[in-house]
C-alpha cells in the first residue's frame, strides 16, 4: 500500500472536503461532498453519540445513497450544520427525488467542545451558517489540525484536531480517512511525545519519532492533565468533553452492508491510536462510504480494505493532533508546544 498523492481522504476520486470555523467560538464544521450521491453506512461504538439521520444508513433501510456527510463541533447544537449543508444542496437541486420534491440527505455526527474556553454565548445557533460556509469551501485540498470540526477539539493531554490520511492499494483502489479527534483517551504514550499510532506512520507524517521505550497505562497521566484543565475552566472534573468521529471513503465498489462492515472494522484504527477508546463519555462513530456501487464487478477484498481503513484512521488521528496549532485562550497545549 502506498500513500495517496495528497495523503487526504480526497485522494478518493470525486470527493471534496470543506471546513468552516470561528476561532472566537473555538468550534467549527467539516463537510464531505461527492460529485454524485454515494453509498454509506455507519458503526457507533462510543457510549455518548450525537447524530442525525444515521438510522437510514443501516443496510435494511430503503435509501441507498446520500448526498453529504457532516462532522461538527458544538455537541447537539452542531447538528444544525447539516441543515446549512442541506440548504446548499437544495439550492443546487441535489437530493433524494420524490416526484417534484427534493430532499438532500445529510447524516451528521458531532463532538463535544462546549467547554473549551470559546465564546459560546450566542443569541442564534451559529452552526447553520458554518455548515453553509463549509459547503462553499469544499475542495480537494484542505487544512488539517485546528480547523473545521477539529477547531476546538481536545485530546486528553493535547489539543485535538482534524486529521486525514490515505492509501492506494495494490488493486488500484483508494482508501481514505477523515477524523475529528476529541477523545477522552490520550493519543500519545506515557511521556506525551510518542504517538500510539507510530507503528502505522508513513513518510514521517506525524513527526517520525516512532514508539518510545516507555510502557504503562496513559489514562492516569491524561486524567491528571484533564483534571487540571477542568479546574482552570471551572467545570466539573467528571464533565464529558469528548468524542472522536470519522469518515472512511473508498472507490472500491461496495454494497451498503459492506460499507457497514468497513465502518465496523475501521474502529480498530481508533482503538490503536487512542488509549482508551470507546468509553462511556465518547460518542465514537465511523461512517464508511463507497463512491461506486457494485453491479457486475467482483466483490473487493474486504479484509484488505478493512485493514487499510483501520491503518488510515490511526494515522489520521495522530495527524490531527500533530497538526494542531495554538490559538488565544487555549486550555491545553499543542503537541508541537509540549516539549
mmCIF file of C-alpha atoms in Angstrom:
data_model
loop_
_atom_site.group_PDB
_atom_site.id
_atom_site.type_symbol
_atom_site.label_atom_id
_atom_site.label_comp_id
_atom_site.label_asym_id
_atom_site.label_seq_id
_atom_site.Cartn_x
_atom_site.Cartn_y
_atom_site.Cartn_z
ATOM 1 C CA UNK A 1 0.000 0.000 0.000
ATOM 2 C CA UNK A 2 1.251 3.453 -0.945
ATOM 3 C CA UNK A 3 0.187 6.836 0.419
ATOM 4 C CA UNK A 4 -2.087 8.770 -1.921
ATOM 5 C CA UNK A 5 -0.892 11.890 -3.728
ATOM 6 C CA UNK A 6 -2.373 14.294 -1.142
ATOM 7 C CA UNK A 7 -2.470 11.909 1.828
ATOM 8 C CA UNK A 8 -6.057 13.084 2.292
ATOM 9 C CA UNK A 9 -9.460 11.438 2.005
ATOM 10 C CA UNK A 10 -9.896 13.399 -1.216
ATOM 11 C CA UNK A 11 -7.406 11.068 -2.889
ATOM 12 C CA UNK A 12 -10.571 9.032 -3.408
ATOM 13 C CA UNK A 13 -11.736 10.415 -6.779
ATOM 14 C CA UNK A 14 -14.888 12.514 -6.780
ATOM 15 C CA UNK A 15 -14.732 13.705 -3.166
ATOM 16 C CA UNK A 16 -14.265 17.175 -1.703
ATOM 17 C CA UNK A 17 -13.988 18.428 1.876
ATOM 18 C CA UNK A 18 -14.939 21.845 3.176
ATOM 19 C CA UNK A 19 -14.105 23.441 6.526
ATOM 20 C CA UNK A 20 -15.511 26.448 8.335
ATOM 21 C CA UNK A 21 -14.705 27.654 11.831
ATOM 22 C CA UNK A 22 -14.965 30.543 14.259
ATOM 23 C CA UNK A 23 -11.838 30.990 16.372
ATOM 24 C CA UNK A 24 -13.711 33.042 18.972
ATOM 25 C CA UNK A 25 -16.293 30.300 19.278
ATOM 26 C CA UNK A 26 -13.450 27.740 19.265
ATOM 27 C CA UNK A 27 -15.540 25.431 17.137
ATOM 28 C CA UNK A 28 -16.309 24.608 13.538
ATOM 29 C CA UNK A 29 -17.740 22.241 10.973
ATOM 30 C CA UNK A 30 -16.455 19.919 8.254
ATOM 31 C CA UNK A 31 -18.455 18.596 5.293
ATOM 32 C CA UNK A 32 -17.597 15.805 2.866
ATOM 33 C CA UNK A 33 -19.245 16.053 -0.548
ATOM 34 C CA UNK A 34 -19.237 13.807 -3.599
ATOM 35 C CA UNK A 35 -19.545 14.676 -7.254
ATOM 36 C CA UNK A 36 -22.545 12.339 -7.087
ATOM 37 C CA UNK A 37 -24.533 10.696 -4.274
ATOM 38 C CA UNK A 38 -22.662 7.845 -2.589
ATOM 39 C CA UNK A 39 -23.420 4.639 -0.706
ATOM 40 C CA UNK A 40 -22.737 4.816 3.040
ATOM 41 C CA UNK A 41 -23.273 3.147 6.370
ATOM 42 C CA UNK A 42 -22.184 3.761 9.955
ATOM 43 C CA UNK A 43 -20.915 1.994 13.073
ATOM 44 C CA UNK A 44 -21.317 3.589 16.518
ATOM 45 C CA UNK A 45 -19.220 2.203 19.385
ATOM 46 C CA UNK A 46 -18.975 5.070 21.851
ATOM 47 C CA UNK A 47 -21.310 5.449 24.796
ATOM 48 C CA UNK A 48 -22.420 9.044 24.151
ATOM 49 C CA UNK A 49 -23.092 9.635 20.436
ATOM 50 C CA UNK A 50 -24.709 12.705 18.934
ATOM 51 C CA UNK A 51 -26.044 12.065 15.443
ATOM 52 C CA UNK A 52 -28.519 12.971 12.725
ATOM 53 C CA UNK A 53 -30.001 10.705 10.027
ATOM 54 C CA UNK A 54 -27.873 7.691 10.951
ATOM 55 C CA UNK A 55 -30.772 5.214 11.108
ATOM 56 C CA UNK A 56 -31.258 5.454 7.347
ATOM 57 C CA UNK A 57 -27.673 4.224 6.861
ATOM 58 C CA UNK A 58 -28.452 0.760 8.224
ATOM 59 C CA UNK A 59 -28.343 -1.897 5.496
ATOM 60 C CA UNK A 60 -32.027 -2.822 5.901
ATOM 61 C CA UNK A 61 -33.256 0.736 5.305
ATOM 62 C CA UNK A 62 -34.700 1.876 1.985
ATOM 63 C CA UNK A 63 -32.436 4.768 0.980
ATOM 64 C CA UNK A 64 -29.400 3.576 -0.926
ATOM 65 C CA UNK A 65 -27.405 6.786 -1.404
ATOM 66 C CA UNK A 66 -26.812 10.038 0.453
ATOM 67 C CA UNK A 67 -25.604 13.474 -0.602
ATOM 68 C CA UNK A 68 -23.092 14.572 2.058
ATOM 69 C CA UNK A 69 -21.666 13.783 5.486
ATOM 70 C CA UNK A 70 -21.037 16.339 8.222
ATOM 71 C CA UNK A 71 -18.674 16.249 11.195
ATOM 72 C CA UNK A 72 -19.121 19.160 13.571
ATOM 73 C CA UNK A 73 -18.241 20.668 16.883
ATOM 74 C CA UNK A 74 -20.953 22.095 19.074
ATOM 75 C CA UNK A 75 -22.474 18.978 20.612
ATOM 76 C CA UNK A 76 -26.190 18.764 19.767
ATOM 77 C CA UNK A 77 -26.161 22.359 18.529
ATOM 78 C CA UNK A 78 -23.625 21.351 15.895
ATOM 79 C CA UNK A 79 -26.122 19.054 14.201
ATOM 80 C CA UNK A 80 -27.649 22.211 12.743
ATOM 81 C CA UNK A 81 -24.596 22.446 10.462
ATOM 82 C CA UNK A 82 -26.165 19.652 8.437
ATOM 83 C CA UNK A 83 -29.221 21.868 7.905
ATOM 84 C CA UNK A 84 -26.963 24.514 6.377
ATOM 85 C CA UNK A 85 -25.390 21.912 4.082
ATOM 86 C CA UNK A 86 -28.852 20.599 3.228
ATOM 87 C CA UNK A 87 -29.943 24.102 2.239
ATOM 88 C CA UNK A 88 -26.964 24.499 -0.098
ATOM 89 C CA UNK A 89 -27.666 21.105 -1.687
ATOM 90 C CA UNK A 90 -31.321 22.036 -2.165
ATOM 91 C CA UNK A 91 -30.289 25.283 -3.850
ATOM 92 C CA UNK A 92 -28.213 23.150 -6.231
ATOM 93 C CA UNK A 93 -31.173 20.789 -6.851
ATOM 94 C CA UNK A 94 -29.319 17.869 -5.316
ATOM 95 C CA UNK A 95 -31.086 15.290 -3.175
ATOM 96 C CA UNK A 96 -33.444 12.332 -2.996
ATOM 97 C CA UNK A 97 -36.203 12.973 -5.524
ATOM 98 C CA UNK A 98 -39.826 12.064 -4.822
ATOM 99 C CA UNK A 99 -41.765 13.478 -7.744
ATOM 100 C CA UNK A 100 -41.072 17.216 -7.804
ATOM 101 C CA UNK A 101 -39.818 17.194 -4.189
ATOM 102 C CA UNK A 102 -36.074 17.050 -3.494
ATOM 103 C CA UNK A 103 -34.766 16.021 -0.075
ATOM 104 C CA UNK A 104 -30.983 16.286 0.399
ATOM 105 C CA UNK A 105 -29.828 13.519 2.771
ATOM 106 C CA UNK A 106 -27.070 14.698 5.105
ATOM 107 C CA UNK A 107 -26.188 12.405 8.039
ATOM 108 C CA UNK A 108 -24.060 14.090 10.693
ATOM 109 C CA UNK A 109 -22.121 13.396 13.880
ATOM 110 C CA UNK A 110 -20.780 15.799 16.489
ATOM 111 C CA UNK A 111 -18.071 16.164 19.094
ATOM 112 C CA UNK A 112 -18.466 17.899 22.458
ATOM 113 C CA UNK A 113 -16.447 21.142 22.521
ATOM 114 C CA UNK A 114 -18.715 23.429 24.554
ATOM 115 C CA UNK A 115 -16.302 23.820 27.494
ATOM 116 C CA UNK A 116 -13.041 24.669 25.739
ATOM 117 C CA UNK A 117 -12.879 28.387 26.681
ATOM 118 C CA UNK A 118 -14.532 29.570 23.472
ATOM 119 C CA UNK A 119 -17.312 32.147 23.499
ATOM 120 C CA UNK A 120 -20.485 30.069 23.473
ATOM 121 C CA UNK A 121 -22.831 32.881 24.491
ATOM 122 C CA UNK A 122 -24.539 33.119 21.105
ATOM 123 C CA UNK A 123 -28.025 34.522 20.510
ATOM 124 C CA UNK A 124 -28.557 32.404 17.374
ATOM 125 C CA UNK A 125 -27.164 28.947 16.714
ATOM 126 C CA UNK A 126 -24.036 29.590 14.592
ATOM 127 C CA UNK A 127 -23.713 26.105 13.125
ATOM 128 C CA UNK A 128 -26.296 26.569 10.349
ATOM 129 C CA UNK A 129 -24.122 29.298 8.850
ATOM 130 C CA UNK A 130 -20.950 27.302 9.470
ATOM 131 C CA UNK A 131 -22.478 24.410 7.543
ATOM 132 C CA UNK A 132 -23.213 26.642 4.569
ATOM 133 C CA UNK A 133 -19.714 28.122 4.701
ATOM 134 C CA UNK A 134 -18.119 24.677 4.866
ATOM 135 C CA UNK A 135 -20.106 23.639 1.776
ATOM 136 C CA UNK A 136 -18.919 26.758 -0.062
ATOM 137 C CA UNK A 137 -15.299 25.985 0.905
ATOM 138 C CA UNK A 138 -15.324 22.382 -0.335
ATOM 139 C CA UNK A 139 -12.217 21.462 -2.325
ATOM 140 C CA UNK A 140 -9.888 18.562 -2.995
ATOM 141 C CA UNK A 141 -7.185 20.134 -0.791
ATOM 142 C CA UNK A 142 -7.921 21.280 2.766
ATOM 143 C CA UNK A 143 -6.126 22.097 6.004
ATOM 144 C CA UNK A 144 -5.642 19.769 8.968
ATOM 145 C CA UNK A 145 -5.316 20.423 12.681
ATOM 146 C CA UNK A 146 -7.155 23.343 14.283
ATOM 147 C CA UNK A 147 -9.717 23.788 11.547
ATOM 148 C CA UNK A 148 -13.266 22.724 10.711
ATOM 149 C CA UNK A 149 -14.742 20.244 13.155
ATOM 150 C CA UNK A 150 -11.341 19.960 14.857
ATOM 151 C CA UNK A 151 -11.074 23.662 15.735
ATOM 152 C CA UNK A 152 -11.908 23.272 19.414
ATOM 153 C CA UNK A 153 -11.057 19.614 19.900
ATOM 154 C CA UNK A 154 -9.143 18.345 22.941
ATOM 155 C CA UNK A 155 -7.283 15.061 23.211
ATOM 156 C CA UNK A 156 -6.615 14.365 26.895
ATOM 157 C CA UNK A 157 -3.134 15.920 27.127
ATOM 158 C CA UNK A 158 -3.012 17.992 23.942
ATOM 159 C CA UNK A 159 -5.218 19.927 21.583
ATOM 160 C CA UNK A 160 -7.058 17.625 19.232
ATOM 161 C CA UNK A 161 -7.937 18.490 15.681
ATOM 162 C CA UNK A 162 -8.970 17.440 12.196
ATOM 163 C CA UNK A 163 -6.921 14.703 10.546
ATOM 164 C CA UNK A 164 -6.825 12.783 7.300
ATOM 165 C CA UNK A 165 -4.762 10.093 5.570
ATOM 166 C CA UNK A 166 -4.964 7.789 2.554
ATOM 167 C CA UNK A 167 -3.675 4.609 0.946
ATOM 168 C CA UNK A 168 -3.641 3.385 -2.650
ATOM 169 C CA UNK A 169 -3.960 -0.404 -2.650
ATOM 170 C CA UNK A 170 -2.290 -2.889 -4.972
ATOM 171 C CA UNK A 171 -5.726 -3.387 -6.549
ATOM 172 C CA UNK A 172 -5.669 0.259 -7.634
ATOM 173 C CA UNK A 173 -8.461 1.219 -5.249
ATOM 174 C CA UNK A 174 -8.001 4.118 -2.833
ATOM 175 C CA UNK A 175 -8.984 4.229 0.849
ATOM 176 C CA UNK A 176 -9.026 7.448 2.873
ATOM 177 C CA UNK A 177 -9.903 8.596 6.385
ATOM 178 C CA UNK A 178 -11.143 11.902 7.786
ATOM 179 C CA UNK A 179 -11.471 12.401 11.539
ATOM 180 C CA UNK A 180 -12.301 14.978 14.191
ATOM 181 C CA UNK A 181 -10.239 13.744 17.142
ATOM 182 C CA UNK A 182 -11.552 14.842 20.547
ATOM 183 C CA UNK A 183 -11.129 11.737 22.755
ATOM 184 C CA UNK A 184 -11.223 11.016 26.471
ATOM 185 C CA UNK A 185 -8.093 8.947 25.943
ATOM 186 C CA UNK A 186 -4.602 10.022 25.007
ATOM 187 C CA UNK A 187 -3.129 9.696 21.517
ATOM 188 C CA UNK A 188 0.391 9.570 22.957
ATOM 189 C CA UNK A 189 2.304 7.120 25.122
ATOM 190 C CA UNK A 190 3.415 7.920 28.670
ATOM 191 C CA UNK A 191 5.629 10.989 28.423
ATOM 192 C CA UNK A 192 3.433 12.633 25.837
ATOM 193 C CA UNK A 193 5.660 12.794 22.735
ATOM 194 C CA UNK A 194 5.350 9.416 21.003
ATOM 195 C CA UNK A 195 2.094 8.525 19.261
ATOM 196 C CA UNK A 196 0.329 5.225 19.836
ATOM 197 C CA UNK A 197 -0.166 5.173 16.047
ATOM 198 C CA UNK A 198 3.606 5.226 15.411
ATOM 199 C CA UNK A 199 3.797 1.658 14.015
ATOM 200 C CA UNK A 200 1.496 2.733 11.168
ATOM 201 C CA UNK A 201 3.183 6.049 10.312
ATOM 202 C CA UNK A 202 4.092 6.702 6.679
ATOM 203 C CA UNK A 203 6.766 9.126 5.481
ATOM 204 C CA UNK A 204 7.203 10.831 8.863
ATOM 205 C CA UNK A 205 3.712 12.280 8.537
ATOM 206 C CA UNK A 206 3.433 12.979 12.269
ATOM 207 C CA UNK A 207 6.999 13.555 13.334
ATOM 208 C CA UNK A 208 8.698 10.216 12.740
ATOM 209 C CA UNK A 209 9.546 9.632 16.416
ATOM 210 C CA UNK A 210 8.426 6.015 16.481
ATOM 211 C CA UNK A 211 7.407 4.315 19.699
ATOM 212 C CA UNK A 212 9.034 5.296 22.969
ATOM 213 C CA UNK A 213 10.800 2.877 25.267
ATOM 214 C CA UNK A 214 8.301 3.678 27.984
ATOM 215 C CA UNK A 215 5.392 1.412 28.778
ATOM 216 C CA UNK A 216 2.396 1.707 31.008
ATOM 217 C CA UNK A 217 -1.145 2.962 31.081
ATOM 218 C CA UNK A 218 -1.648 6.571 29.949
ATOM 219 C CA UNK A 219 -5.068 7.146 31.479
ATOM 220 C CA UNK A 220 -3.815 8.267 34.936
ATOM 221 C CA UNK A 221 -1.443 10.805 33.356
ATOM 222 C CA UNK A 222 -4.114 12.037 30.952
ATOM 223 C CA UNK A 223 -6.660 12.193 33.760
ATOM 224 C CA UNK A 224 -4.373 14.364 35.862
ATOM 225 C CA UNK A 225 -3.884 16.785 32.990
ATOM 226 C CA UNK A 226 -7.598 16.889 32.209
ATOM 227 C CA UNK A 227 -8.350 17.460 35.918
ATOM 228 C CA UNK A 228 -6.024 20.468 35.909
ATOM 229 C CA UNK A 229 -7.734 21.726 32.751
ATOM 230 C CA UNK A 230 -11.142 21.276 34.368
ATOM 231 C CA UNK A 231 -10.119 23.270 37.440
ATOM 232 C CA UNK A 232 -8.794 26.064 35.203
ATOM 233 C CA UNK A 233 -12.033 26.115 33.217
ATOM 234 C CA UNK A 234 -14.130 25.947 36.411
ATOM 235 C CA UNK A 235 -16.121 22.935 35.226
ATOM 236 C CA UNK A 236 -16.795 19.584 36.904
ATOM 237 C CA UNK A 237 -13.819 17.261 36.531
ATOM 238 C CA UNK A 238 -16.215 14.498 35.513
ATOM 239 C CA UNK A 239 -17.816 16.526 32.685
ATOM 240 C CA UNK A 240 -17.972 14.634 29.364
ATOM 241 C CA UNK A 241 -15.744 16.609 26.995
ATOM 242 C CA UNK A 242 -15.215 14.181 24.238
ATOM 243 C CA UNK A 243 -15.930 12.031 21.135
ATOM 244 C CA UNK A 244 -13.985 11.072 18.016
ATOM 245 C CA UNK A 245 -15.968 10.946 14.782
ATOM 246 C CA UNK A 246 -14.603 9.756 11.463
ATOM 247 C CA UNK A 247 -15.337 9.010 7.817
ATOM 248 C CA UNK A 248 -13.772 6.210 5.766
ATOM 249 C CA UNK A 249 -14.098 6.503 1.982
ATOM 250 C CA UNK A 250 -13.149 4.232 -0.906
ATOM 251 C CA UNK A 251 -13.673 3.917 -4.634
ATOM 252 C CA UNK A 252 -13.857 0.140 -4.295
ATOM 253 C CA UNK A 253 -17.386 -0.955 -5.283
ATOM 254 C CA UNK A 254 -19.298 -1.816 -2.108
ATOM 255 C CA UNK A 255 -22.842 -2.570 -1.107
ATOM 256 C CA UNK A 256 -24.440 -0.809 1.847
ATOM 257 C CA UNK A 257 -23.890 -3.902 4.010
ATOM 258 C CA UNK A 258 -20.216 -3.982 3.033
ATOM 259 C CA UNK A 259 -19.912 -0.303 3.976
ATOM 260 C CA UNK A 260 -21.309 -1.256 7.377
ATOM 261 C CA UNK A 261 -18.634 -3.910 7.781
ATOM 262 C CA UNK A 262 -15.925 -1.482 6.652
ATOM 263 C CA UNK A 263 -17.065 1.097 9.237
ATOM 264 C CA UNK A 264 -17.027 -1.544 11.973
ATOM 265 C CA UNK A 265 -13.530 -2.784 11.152
ATOM 266 C CA UNK A 266 -12.204 0.775 10.890
ATOM 267 C CA UNK A 267 -12.921 1.262 14.592
ATOM 268 C CA UNK A 268 -9.846 -0.918 15.183
ATOM 269 C CA UNK A 269 -7.793 2.021 13.976
ATOM 270 C CA UNK A 270 -9.344 4.259 16.600
ATOM 271 C CA UNK A 271 -8.508 1.778 19.348
ATOM 272 C CA UNK A 272 -4.891 1.536 18.148
ATOM 273 C CA UNK A 273 -4.405 5.308 18.138
ATOM 274 C CA UNK A 274 -6.276 6.341 21.308
ATOM 275 C CA UNK A 275 -5.868 4.863 24.791
ATOM 276 C CA UNK A 276 -8.595 4.225 25.893
ATOM 277 C CA UNK A 277 -11.217 4.363 23.137
ATOM 278 C CA UNK A 278 -14.998 3.853 23.040
ATOM 279 C CA UNK A 279 -15.519 4.991 26.625
ATOM 280 C CA UNK A 280 -18.912 5.854 28.158
ATOM 281 C CA UNK A 281 -18.075 9.558 27.635
ATOM 282 C CA UNK A 282 -17.063 9.204 23.965
ATOM 283 C CA UNK A 283 -19.603 9.077 21.157
ATOM 284 C CA UNK A 284 -17.083 7.326 18.909
ATOM 285 C CA UNK A 285 -18.510 6.791 15.443
ATOM 286 C CA UNK A 286 -17.255 5.864 11.957
ATOM 287 C CA UNK A 287 -19.094 6.465 8.694
ATOM 288 C CA UNK A 288 -17.940 4.413 5.704
ATOM 289 C CA UNK A 289 -18.777 5.211 2.093
ATOM 290 C CA UNK A 290 -18.189 3.909 -1.395
ATOM 291 C CA UNK A 291 -18.336 6.177 -4.401
ATOM 292 C CA UNK A 292 -19.014 3.178 -6.670
ATOM 293 C CA UNK A 293 -21.949 0.769 -6.415
ATOM 294 C CA UNK A 294 -21.122 -2.832 -7.190
ATOM 295 C CA UNK A 295 -23.084 -4.346 -10.054
ATOM 296 C CA UNK A 296 -21.266 -6.934 -12.146
ATOM 297 C CA UNK A 297 -17.789 -6.154 -10.819
ATOM 298 C CA UNK A 298 -16.394 -8.852 -8.493
ATOM 299 C CA UNK A 299 -16.556 -8.268 -4.772
ATOM 300 C CA UNK A 300 -13.477 -6.480 -3.408
ATOM 301 C CA UNK A 301 -11.248 -7.973 -0.742
ATOM 302 C CA UNK A 302 -12.940 -6.596 2.362
ATOM 303 C CA UNK A 303 -10.156 -7.872 4.616
ATOM 304 C CA UNK A 304 -7.574 -5.762 2.791
ATOM 305 C CA UNK A 305 -9.929 -2.781 2.592
ATOM 306 C CA UNK A 306 -10.691 -3.011 6.307
ATOM 307 C CA UNK A 307 -7.018 -3.284 7.213
ATOM 308 C CA UNK A 308 -6.204 -0.233 5.114
ATOM 309 C CA UNK A 309 -9.134 1.694 6.599
ATOM 310 C CA UNK A 310 -8.053 0.979 10.167
ATOM 311 C CA UNK A 311 -4.444 1.944 9.401
ATOM 312 C CA UNK A 312 -5.606 5.165 7.713
ATOM 313 C CA UNK A 313 -7.774 6.087 10.673
ATOM 314 C CA UNK A 314 -4.909 5.550 13.151
ATOM 315 C CA UNK A 315 -2.656 7.768 11.057
ATOM 316 C CA UNK A 316 -5.354 10.423 10.604
ATOM 317 C CA UNK A 317 -5.910 10.637 14.372
ATOM 318 C CA UNK A 318 -2.198 11.189 15.022
ATOM 319 C CA UNK A 319 -2.035 13.759 12.213
ATOM 320 C CA UNK A 320 -4.997 15.626 13.736
ATOM 321 C CA UNK A 321 -3.066 16.195 16.963
ATOM 322 C CA UNK A 322 0.302 16.691 15.259
ATOM 323 C CA UNK A 323 -1.110 19.442 13.002
ATOM 324 C CA UNK A 324 -2.970 21.371 15.725
ATOM 325 C CA UNK A 325 -1.885 24.993 16.082
ATOM 326 C CA UNK A 326 -2.007 27.316 19.120
ATOM 327 C CA UNK A 327 -4.766 29.896 19.412
ATOM 328 C CA UNK A 328 -5.604 32.534 22.009
ATOM 329 C CA UNK A 329 -7.326 31.131 25.067
ATOM 330 C CA UNK A 330 -6.281 27.509 24.569
ATOM 331 C CA UNK A 331 -6.657 25.340 27.657
ATOM 332 C CA UNK A 332 -4.323 22.562 26.518
ATOM 333 C CA UNK A 333 -1.000 22.798 24.672
ATOM 334 C CA UNK A 334 -0.483 21.707 21.100
ATOM 335 C CA UNK A 335 1.705 18.654 20.602
ATOM 336 C CA UNK A 336 4.306 20.911 18.987
ATOM 337 C CA UNK A 337 4.423 23.088 22.135
ATOM 338 C CA UNK A 338 4.550 20.281 24.689
ATOM 339 C CA UNK A 339 8.271 19.567 24.748
#
